[in-house]
PDB file of C-alpha atoms in Angstrom:
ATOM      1  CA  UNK A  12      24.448-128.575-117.978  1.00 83.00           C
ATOM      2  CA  UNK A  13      21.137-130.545-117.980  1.00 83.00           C
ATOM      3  CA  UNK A  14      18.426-127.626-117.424  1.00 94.00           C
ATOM      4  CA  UNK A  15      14.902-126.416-117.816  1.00 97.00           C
ATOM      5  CA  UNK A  16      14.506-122.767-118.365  1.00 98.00           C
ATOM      6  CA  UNK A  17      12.046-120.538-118.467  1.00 98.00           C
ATOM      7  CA  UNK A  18      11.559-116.410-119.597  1.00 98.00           C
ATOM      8  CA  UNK A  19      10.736-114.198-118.111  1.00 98.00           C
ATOM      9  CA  UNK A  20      11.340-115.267-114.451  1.00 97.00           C
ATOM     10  CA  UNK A  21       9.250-111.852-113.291  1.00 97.00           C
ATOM     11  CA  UNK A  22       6.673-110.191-115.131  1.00 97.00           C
ATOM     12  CA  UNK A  23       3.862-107.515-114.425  1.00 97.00           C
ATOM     13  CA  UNK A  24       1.403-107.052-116.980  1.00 96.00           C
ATOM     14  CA  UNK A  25      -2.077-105.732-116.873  1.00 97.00           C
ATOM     15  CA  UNK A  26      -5.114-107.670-117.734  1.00 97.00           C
ATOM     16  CA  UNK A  27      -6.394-108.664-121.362  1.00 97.00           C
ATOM     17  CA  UNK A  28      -2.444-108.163-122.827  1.00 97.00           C
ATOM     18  CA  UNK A  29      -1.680-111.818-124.190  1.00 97.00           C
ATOM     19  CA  UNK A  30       1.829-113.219-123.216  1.00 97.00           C
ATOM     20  CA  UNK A  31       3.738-115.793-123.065  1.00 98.00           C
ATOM     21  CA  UNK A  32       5.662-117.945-120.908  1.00 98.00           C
ATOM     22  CA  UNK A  33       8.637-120.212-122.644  1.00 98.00           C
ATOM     23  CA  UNK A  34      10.029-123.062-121.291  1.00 98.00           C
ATOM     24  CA  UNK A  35      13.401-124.862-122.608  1.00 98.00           C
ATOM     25  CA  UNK A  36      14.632-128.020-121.645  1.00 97.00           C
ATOM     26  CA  UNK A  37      17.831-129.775-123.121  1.00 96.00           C
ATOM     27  CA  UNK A  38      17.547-133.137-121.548  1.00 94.00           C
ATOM     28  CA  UNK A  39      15.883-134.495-124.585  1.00 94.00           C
ATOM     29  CA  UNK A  40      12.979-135.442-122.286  1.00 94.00           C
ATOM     30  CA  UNK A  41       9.710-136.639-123.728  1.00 93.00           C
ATOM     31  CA  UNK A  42       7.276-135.135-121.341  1.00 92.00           C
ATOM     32  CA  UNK A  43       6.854-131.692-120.008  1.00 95.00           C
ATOM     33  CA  UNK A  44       4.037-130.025-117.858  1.00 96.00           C
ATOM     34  CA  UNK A  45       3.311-126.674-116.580  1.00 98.00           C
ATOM     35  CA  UNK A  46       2.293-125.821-112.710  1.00 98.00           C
ATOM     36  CA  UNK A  47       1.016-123.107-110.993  1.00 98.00           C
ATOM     37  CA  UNK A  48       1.891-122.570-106.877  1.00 96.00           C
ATOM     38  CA  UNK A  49      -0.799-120.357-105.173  1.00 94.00           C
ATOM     39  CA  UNK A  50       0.069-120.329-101.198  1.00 89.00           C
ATOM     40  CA  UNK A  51      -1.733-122.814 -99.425  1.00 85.00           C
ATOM     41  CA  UNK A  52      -2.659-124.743-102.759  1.00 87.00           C
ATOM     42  CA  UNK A  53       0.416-125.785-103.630  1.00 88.00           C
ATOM     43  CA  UNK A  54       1.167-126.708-106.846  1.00 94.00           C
ATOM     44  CA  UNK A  55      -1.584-127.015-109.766  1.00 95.00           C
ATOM     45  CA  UNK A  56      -1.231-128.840-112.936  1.00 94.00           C
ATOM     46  CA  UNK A  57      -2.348-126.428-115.628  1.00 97.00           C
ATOM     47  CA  UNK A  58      -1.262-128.700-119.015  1.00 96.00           C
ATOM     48  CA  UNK A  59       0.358-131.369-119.842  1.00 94.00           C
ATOM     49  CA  UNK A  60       2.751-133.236-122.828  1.00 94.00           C
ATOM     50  CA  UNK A  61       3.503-137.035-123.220  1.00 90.00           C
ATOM     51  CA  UNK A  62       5.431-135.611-126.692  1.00 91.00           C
ATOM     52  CA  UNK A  63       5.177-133.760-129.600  1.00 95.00           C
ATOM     53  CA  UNK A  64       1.792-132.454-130.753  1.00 94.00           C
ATOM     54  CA  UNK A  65       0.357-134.532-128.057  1.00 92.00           C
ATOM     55  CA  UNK A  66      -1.127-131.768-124.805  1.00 94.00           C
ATOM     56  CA  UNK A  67      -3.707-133.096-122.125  1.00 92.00           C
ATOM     57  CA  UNK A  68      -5.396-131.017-119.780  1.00 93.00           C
ATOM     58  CA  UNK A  69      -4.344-130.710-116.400  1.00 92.00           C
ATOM     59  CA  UNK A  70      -6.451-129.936-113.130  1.00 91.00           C
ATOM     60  CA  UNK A  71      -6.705-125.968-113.647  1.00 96.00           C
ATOM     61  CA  UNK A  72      -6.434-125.377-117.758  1.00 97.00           C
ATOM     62  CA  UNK A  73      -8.822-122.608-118.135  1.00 97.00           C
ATOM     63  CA  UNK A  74      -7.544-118.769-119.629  1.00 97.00           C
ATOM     64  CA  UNK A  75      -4.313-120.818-120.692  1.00 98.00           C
ATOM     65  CA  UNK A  76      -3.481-122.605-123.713  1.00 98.00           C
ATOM     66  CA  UNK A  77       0.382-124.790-124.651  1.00 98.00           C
ATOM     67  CA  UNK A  78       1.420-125.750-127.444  1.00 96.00           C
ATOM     68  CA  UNK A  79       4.447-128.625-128.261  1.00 97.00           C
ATOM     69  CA  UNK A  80       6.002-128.479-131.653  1.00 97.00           C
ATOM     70  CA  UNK A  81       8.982-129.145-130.856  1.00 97.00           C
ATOM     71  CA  UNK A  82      10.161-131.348-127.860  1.00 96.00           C
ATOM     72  CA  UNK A  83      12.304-129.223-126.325  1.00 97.00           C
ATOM     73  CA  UNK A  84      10.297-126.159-125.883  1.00 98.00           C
ATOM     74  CA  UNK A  85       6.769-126.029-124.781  1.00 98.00           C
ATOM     75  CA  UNK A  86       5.730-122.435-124.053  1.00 98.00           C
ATOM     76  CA  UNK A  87       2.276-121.351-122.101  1.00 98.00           C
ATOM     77  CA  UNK A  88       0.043-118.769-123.672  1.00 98.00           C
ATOM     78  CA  UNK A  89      -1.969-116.304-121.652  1.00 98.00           C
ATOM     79  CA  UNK A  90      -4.665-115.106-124.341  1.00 96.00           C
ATOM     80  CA  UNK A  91      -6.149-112.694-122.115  1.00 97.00           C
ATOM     81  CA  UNK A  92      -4.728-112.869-118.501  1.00 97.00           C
ATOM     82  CA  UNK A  93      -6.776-111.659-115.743  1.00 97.00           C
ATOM     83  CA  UNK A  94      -5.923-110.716-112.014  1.00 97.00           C
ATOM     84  CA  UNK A  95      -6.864-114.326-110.825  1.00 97.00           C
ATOM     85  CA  UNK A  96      -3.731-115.725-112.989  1.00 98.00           C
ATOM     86  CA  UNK A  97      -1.051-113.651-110.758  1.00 98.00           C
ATOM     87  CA  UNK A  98       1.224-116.552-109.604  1.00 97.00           C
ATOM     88  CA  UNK A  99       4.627-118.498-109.402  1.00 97.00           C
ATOM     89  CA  UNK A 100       4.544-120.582-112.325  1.00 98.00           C
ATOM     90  CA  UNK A 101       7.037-124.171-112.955  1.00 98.00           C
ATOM     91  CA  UNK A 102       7.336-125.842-116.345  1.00 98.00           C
ATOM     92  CA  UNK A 103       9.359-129.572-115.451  1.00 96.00           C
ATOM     93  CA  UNK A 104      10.629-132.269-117.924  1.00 95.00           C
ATOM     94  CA  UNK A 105      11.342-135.658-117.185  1.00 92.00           C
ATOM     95  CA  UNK A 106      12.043-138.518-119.485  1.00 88.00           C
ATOM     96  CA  UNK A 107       9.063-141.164-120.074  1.00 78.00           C
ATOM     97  CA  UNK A 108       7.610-143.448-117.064  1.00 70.00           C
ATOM     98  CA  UNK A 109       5.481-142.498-114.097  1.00 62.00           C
ATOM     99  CA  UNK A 110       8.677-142.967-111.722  1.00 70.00           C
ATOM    100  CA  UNK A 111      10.245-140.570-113.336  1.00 78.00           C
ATOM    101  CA  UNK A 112      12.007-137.578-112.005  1.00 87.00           C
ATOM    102  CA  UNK A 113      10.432-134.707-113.123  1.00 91.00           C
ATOM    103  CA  UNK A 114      13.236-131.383-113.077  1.00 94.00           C
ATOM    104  CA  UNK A 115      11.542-127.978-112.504  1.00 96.00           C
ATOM    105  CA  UNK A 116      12.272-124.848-114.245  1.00 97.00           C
ATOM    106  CA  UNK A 117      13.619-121.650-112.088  1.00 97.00           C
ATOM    107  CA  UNK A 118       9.870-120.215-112.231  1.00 97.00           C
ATOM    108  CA  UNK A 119       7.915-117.369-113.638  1.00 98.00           C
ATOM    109  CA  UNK A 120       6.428-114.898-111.416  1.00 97.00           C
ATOM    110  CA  UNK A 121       3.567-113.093-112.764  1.00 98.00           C
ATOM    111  CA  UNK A 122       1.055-110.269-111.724  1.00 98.00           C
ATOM    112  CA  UNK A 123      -1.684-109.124-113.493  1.00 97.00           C
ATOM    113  CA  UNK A 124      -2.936-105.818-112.766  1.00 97.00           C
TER     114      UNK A 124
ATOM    115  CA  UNK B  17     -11.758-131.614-100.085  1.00 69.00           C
ATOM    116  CA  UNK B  18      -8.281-131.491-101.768  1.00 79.00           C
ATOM    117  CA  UNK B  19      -6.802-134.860-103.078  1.00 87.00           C
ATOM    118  CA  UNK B  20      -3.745-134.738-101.561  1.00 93.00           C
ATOM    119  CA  UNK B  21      -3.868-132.791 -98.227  1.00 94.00           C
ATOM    120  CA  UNK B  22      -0.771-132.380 -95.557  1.00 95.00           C
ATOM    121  CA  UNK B  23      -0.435-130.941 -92.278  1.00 93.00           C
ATOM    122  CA  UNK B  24       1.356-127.316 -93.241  1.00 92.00           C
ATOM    123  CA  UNK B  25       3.511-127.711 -89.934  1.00 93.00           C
ATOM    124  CA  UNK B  26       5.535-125.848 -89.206  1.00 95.00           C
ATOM    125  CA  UNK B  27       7.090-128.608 -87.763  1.00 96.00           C
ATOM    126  CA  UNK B  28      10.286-127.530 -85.432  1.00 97.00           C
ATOM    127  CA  UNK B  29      12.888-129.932 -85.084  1.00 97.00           C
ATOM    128  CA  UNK B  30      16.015-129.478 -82.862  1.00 98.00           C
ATOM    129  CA  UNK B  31      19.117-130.054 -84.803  1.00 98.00           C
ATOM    130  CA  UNK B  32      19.804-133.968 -84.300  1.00 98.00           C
ATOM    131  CA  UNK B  33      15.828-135.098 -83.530  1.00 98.00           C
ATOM    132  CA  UNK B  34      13.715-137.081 -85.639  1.00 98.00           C
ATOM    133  CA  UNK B  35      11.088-135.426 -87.250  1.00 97.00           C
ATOM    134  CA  UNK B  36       7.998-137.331 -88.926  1.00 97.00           C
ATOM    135  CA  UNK B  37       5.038-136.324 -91.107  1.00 97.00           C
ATOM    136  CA  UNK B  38       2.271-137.563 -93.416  1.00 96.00           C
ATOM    137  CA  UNK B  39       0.347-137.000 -96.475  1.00 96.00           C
ATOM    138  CA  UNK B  40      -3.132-138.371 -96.858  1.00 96.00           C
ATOM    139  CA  UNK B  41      -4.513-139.092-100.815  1.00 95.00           C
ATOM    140  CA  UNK B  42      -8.115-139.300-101.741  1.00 92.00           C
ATOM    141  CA  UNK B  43      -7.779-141.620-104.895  1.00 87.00           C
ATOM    142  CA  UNK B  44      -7.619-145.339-104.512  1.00 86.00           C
ATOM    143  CA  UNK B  45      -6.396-145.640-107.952  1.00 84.00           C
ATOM    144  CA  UNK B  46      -3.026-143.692-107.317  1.00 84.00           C
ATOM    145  CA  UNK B  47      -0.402-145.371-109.187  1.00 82.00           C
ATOM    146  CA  UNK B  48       2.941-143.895-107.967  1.00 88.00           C
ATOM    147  CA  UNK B  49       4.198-141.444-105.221  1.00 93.00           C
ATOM    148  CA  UNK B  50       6.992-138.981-104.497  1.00 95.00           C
ATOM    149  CA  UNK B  51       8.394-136.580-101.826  1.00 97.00           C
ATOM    150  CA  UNK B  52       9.746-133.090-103.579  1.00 97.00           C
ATOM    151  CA  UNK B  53      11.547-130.727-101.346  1.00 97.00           C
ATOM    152  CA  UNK B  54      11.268-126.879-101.828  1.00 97.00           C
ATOM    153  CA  UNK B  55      13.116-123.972-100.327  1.00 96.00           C
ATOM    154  CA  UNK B  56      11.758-121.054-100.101  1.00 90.00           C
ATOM    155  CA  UNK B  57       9.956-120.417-103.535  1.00 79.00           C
ATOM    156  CA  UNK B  58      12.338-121.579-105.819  1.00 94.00           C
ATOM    157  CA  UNK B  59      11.936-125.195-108.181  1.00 96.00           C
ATOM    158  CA  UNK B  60      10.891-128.119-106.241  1.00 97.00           C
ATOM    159  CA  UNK B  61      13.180-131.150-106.635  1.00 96.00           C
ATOM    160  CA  UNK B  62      13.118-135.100-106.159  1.00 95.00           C
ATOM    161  CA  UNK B  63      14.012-135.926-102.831  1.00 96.00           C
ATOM    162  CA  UNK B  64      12.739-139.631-103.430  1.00 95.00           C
ATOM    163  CA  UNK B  65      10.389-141.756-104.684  1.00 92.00           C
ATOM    164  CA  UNK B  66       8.194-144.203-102.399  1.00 94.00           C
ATOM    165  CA  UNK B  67       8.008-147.861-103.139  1.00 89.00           C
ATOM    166  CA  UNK B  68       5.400-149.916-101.893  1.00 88.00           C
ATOM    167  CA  UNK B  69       7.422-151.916 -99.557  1.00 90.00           C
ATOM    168  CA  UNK B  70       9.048-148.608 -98.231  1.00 90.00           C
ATOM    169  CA  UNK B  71      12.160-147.517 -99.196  1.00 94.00           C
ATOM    170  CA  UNK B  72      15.441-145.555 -97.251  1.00 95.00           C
ATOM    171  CA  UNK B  73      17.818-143.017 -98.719  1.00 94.00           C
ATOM    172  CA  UNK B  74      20.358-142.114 -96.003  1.00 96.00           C
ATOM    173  CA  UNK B  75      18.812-140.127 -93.143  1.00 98.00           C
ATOM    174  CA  UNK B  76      15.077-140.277 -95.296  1.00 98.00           C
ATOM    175  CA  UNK B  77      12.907-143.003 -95.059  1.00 98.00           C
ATOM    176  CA  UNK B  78       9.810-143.440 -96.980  1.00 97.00           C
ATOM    177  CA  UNK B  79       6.984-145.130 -96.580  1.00 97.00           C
ATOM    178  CA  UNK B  80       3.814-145.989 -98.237  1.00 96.00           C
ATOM    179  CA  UNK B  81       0.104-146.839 -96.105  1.00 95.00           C
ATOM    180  CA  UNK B  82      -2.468-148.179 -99.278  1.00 93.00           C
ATOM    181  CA  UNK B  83      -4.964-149.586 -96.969  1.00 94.00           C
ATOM    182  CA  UNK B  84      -5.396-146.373 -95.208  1.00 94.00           C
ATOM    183  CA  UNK B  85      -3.895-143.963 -97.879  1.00 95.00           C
ATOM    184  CA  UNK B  86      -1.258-142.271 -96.518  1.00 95.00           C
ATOM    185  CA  UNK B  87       2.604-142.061 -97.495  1.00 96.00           C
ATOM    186  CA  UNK B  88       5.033-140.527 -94.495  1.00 97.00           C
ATOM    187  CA  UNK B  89       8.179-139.364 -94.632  1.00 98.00           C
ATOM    188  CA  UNK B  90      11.052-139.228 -91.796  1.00 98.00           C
ATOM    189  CA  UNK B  91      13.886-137.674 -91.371  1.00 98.00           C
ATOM    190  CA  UNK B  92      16.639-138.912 -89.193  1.00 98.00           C
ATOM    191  CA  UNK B  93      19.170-136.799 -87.240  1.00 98.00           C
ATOM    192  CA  UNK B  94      17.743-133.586 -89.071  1.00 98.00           C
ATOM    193  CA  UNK B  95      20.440-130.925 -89.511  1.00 98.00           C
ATOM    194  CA  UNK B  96      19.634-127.182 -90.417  1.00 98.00           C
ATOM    195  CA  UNK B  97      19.923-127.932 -94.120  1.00 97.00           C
ATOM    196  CA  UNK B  98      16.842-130.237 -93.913  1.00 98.00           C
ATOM    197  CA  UNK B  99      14.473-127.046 -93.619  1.00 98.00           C
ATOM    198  CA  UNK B 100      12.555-126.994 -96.146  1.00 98.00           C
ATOM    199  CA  UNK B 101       9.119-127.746 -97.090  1.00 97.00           C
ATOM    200  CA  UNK B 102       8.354-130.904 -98.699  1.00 98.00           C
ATOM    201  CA  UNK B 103       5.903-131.866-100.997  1.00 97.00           C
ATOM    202  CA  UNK B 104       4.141-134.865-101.720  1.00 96.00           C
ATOM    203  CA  UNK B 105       3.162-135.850-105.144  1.00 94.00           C
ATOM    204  CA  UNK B 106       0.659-138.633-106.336  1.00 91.00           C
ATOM    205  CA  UNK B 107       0.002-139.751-109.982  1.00 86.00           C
ATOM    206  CA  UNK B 108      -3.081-140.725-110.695  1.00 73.00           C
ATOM    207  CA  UNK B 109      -5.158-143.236-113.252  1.00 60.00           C
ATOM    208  CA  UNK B 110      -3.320-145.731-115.253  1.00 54.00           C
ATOM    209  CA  UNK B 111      -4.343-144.249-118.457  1.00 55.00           C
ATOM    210  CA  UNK B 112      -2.727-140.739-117.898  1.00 60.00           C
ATOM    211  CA  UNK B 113       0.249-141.244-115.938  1.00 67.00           C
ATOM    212  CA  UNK B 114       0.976-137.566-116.928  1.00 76.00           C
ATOM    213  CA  UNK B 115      -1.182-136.035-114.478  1.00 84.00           C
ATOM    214  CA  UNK B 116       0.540-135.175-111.312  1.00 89.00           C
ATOM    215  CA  UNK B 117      -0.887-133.987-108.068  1.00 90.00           C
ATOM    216  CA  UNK B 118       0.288-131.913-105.550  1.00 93.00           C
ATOM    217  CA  UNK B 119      -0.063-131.502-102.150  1.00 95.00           C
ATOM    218  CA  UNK B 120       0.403-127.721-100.400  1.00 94.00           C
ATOM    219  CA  UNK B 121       3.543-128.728 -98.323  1.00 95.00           C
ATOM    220  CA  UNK B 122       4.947-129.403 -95.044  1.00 97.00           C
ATOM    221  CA  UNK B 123       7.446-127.060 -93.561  1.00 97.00           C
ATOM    222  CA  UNK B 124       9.832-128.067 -91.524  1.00 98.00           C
ATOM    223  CA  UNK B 125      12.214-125.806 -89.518  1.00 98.00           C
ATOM    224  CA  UNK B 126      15.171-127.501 -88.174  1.00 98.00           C
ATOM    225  CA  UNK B 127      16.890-125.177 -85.388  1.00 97.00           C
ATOM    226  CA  UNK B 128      20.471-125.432 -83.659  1.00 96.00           C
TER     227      UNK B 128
END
């Protein structure tokens, strides 16, 4: 079955403890990107990947970094998470092109105490 | 002021109606536009692309405003699975087609 997934889906963790979000996709898809949905914002743009070993910035990158070294996976590091980071997070994949479809991941929800 | 703004609704529909909505963008250079639906928290997913010439997939019809930059979407003889909220999505700049923007939603409620 053609999926993005991501671990955890739920995680409470206190500020300054680095973690990491993974995301998996098995669609062979070129680009992936990582989102976080605050209410009333809707969904941010955190990072960006046209490929492998190629990341872009995306409207909110700061406190996270991403890293692509292999194209199905492209996790996103919290060095040092603080209480302004709690939120529903969505890695997506789609295959190269703007018009493409871009498939979401099941979402991370994180608080940071 | 937010790039891509829409009206949050609610909007209620009775099961049957037409309901209608829009999403204003603030970049002239947007290159390519999409409606997402969402339920309830969970992933959003492609409900459909907008064309320039406007486009129709069954009871959804798309269309896209650049003069006054706008896309709306309708929905024809809603039923209760319609509620949702929906999300509209621009790309911008033709050098980074990878950057996506969001705008907060539109609910809709559709009741029987």
């Amino acid at each position: 079955e053609a999926q993005v997934t991501q671990n955890p889906r739920y995680l409470i963790t206190v500020t300054g403890k680095k973690l990491t979000v993974t995301c998996s996709q098995n669609m062979n898809h070129e680009y992936m990107s990582w989102y976080r949905q605050d209410p009333g914002l809707g969904l941010r743009q955190i990072y960006y990947s046209m490929n492998v070993e190629v990341t872009d910035k995306g409207d909110v990158p700061e406190g996270y970094k991403v890293s692509r070294k292999e194209k199905r996976n492209f996790p996103l590091i919290l060095e040092s998470p603080s209480p302004n980071q709690t939120s529903l997070y969505f890695c997506a994949s789609s295959a190269t092109g703007r018009k493409k479809t871009q498939y979401f991941g099941p979402g991370t929800r994180l608080l940071v105490l | 002021r937010k790039e891509v703004e829409q009206d949050p609704g609610p909007f209620n529909v009775p099961e049957g109606a037409t309901v209608a909505f829009n999403c204003t963008y603030s970049n002239s250079a947007s290159q390519s536009f999409f409606w997402y639906r969402q339920d309830c928290r969970k992933e959003p997913k492609l409900l459909m692309s907008v064309y320039s010439s406007g486009n129709e997939d069954g009871r959804f019809t798309a269309q896209l405003n650049r003069a006054s930059q706008y896309i709306s979407l309708l929905i024809r003889d809603s039923k209760l699975s319609d509620s949702a909220t929906y999300l509209c999505v621009v790309t911008v700049a033709t050098d980074s087609w990878g950057k996506f923007q969001f705008g907060a939603g539109t609910q809709v409620v559709v009741t029987p």
